[in-house]
XYZ file of C-alpha atoms in Angstrom:
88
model
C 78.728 92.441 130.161
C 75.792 93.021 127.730
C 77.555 91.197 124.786
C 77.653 88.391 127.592
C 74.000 88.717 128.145
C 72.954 88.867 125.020
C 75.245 85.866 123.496
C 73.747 83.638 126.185
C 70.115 84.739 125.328
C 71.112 84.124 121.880
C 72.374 80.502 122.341
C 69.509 79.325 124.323
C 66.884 80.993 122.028
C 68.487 79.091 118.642
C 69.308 76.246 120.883
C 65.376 75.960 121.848
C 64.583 76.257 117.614
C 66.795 73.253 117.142
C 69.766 75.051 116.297
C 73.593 73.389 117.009
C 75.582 76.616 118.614
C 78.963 76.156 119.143
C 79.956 77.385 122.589
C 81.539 81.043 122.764
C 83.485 83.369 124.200
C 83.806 85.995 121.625
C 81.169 88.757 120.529
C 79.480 86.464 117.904
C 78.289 82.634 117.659
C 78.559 80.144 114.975
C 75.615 77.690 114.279
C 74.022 75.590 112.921
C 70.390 75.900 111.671
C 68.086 72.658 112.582
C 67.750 69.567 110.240
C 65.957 70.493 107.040
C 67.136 74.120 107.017
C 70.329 74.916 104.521
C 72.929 77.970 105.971
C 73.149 79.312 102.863
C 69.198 79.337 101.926
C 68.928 81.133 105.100
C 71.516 83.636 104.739
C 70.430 84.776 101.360
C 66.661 84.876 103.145
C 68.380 86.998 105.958
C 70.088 89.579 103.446
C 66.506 90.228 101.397
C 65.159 91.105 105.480
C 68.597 93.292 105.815
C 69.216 91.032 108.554
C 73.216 90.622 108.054
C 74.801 87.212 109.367
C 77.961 85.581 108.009
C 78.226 82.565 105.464
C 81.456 80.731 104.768
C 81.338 78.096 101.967
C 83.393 75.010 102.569
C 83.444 71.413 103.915
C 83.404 72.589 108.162
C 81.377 75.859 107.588
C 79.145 75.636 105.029
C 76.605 74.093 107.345
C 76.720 77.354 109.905
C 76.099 80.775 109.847
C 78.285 83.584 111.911
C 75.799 85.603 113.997
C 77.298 88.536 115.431
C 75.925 89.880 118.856
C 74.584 93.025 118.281
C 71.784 94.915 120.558
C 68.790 93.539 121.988
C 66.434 95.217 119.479
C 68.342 93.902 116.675
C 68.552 89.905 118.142
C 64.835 89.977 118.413
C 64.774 91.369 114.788
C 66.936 88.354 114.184
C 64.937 85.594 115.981
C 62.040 87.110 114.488
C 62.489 86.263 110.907
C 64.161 83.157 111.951
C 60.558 82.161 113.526
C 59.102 83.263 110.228
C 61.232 81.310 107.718
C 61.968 78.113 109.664
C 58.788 76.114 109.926
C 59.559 74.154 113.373
């Protein structure tokens, strides 16, 4: 039930940055990062913040990151930096 809790939190908190989330059932989401704002850029800006997401290369996920649900403290870590790179 937390993982539940937390991926909805998730989705509408990158939803209200202009993010595209992919709707999900599982214990991570996959999305997209609003216009103006490369995946990859992103993830290697993540992994310098040891904030660990998921980046697959290719033509129908190179666009997305992988975010993994983890614990509260950690998905404010998360949205945190987000806020801090991303210029909305």
């Amino acid at each position: 039930l937390k993982i539940i809790n937390t991926r909805k939190r998730i989705t509408e908190e990158l939803e209200k940055r202009g993010w595209n989330v992919i709707p999900s059932e599982s214990n991570f989401v996959f999305a997209k990062p609003p216009k103006n704002t490369k995946a990859a850029a992103l993830f290697e800006d993540l992994k310098k913040r040891e904030i660990f997401v998921r980046y697959f290369k290719g033509k129908k996920t190179g666009d997305r990151l992988r975010i993994t649900i983890g614990t509260e403290p950690q998905m404010d870590k998360l949205l945190n930096a987000i806020d801090e790179l991303i210029i909305r």
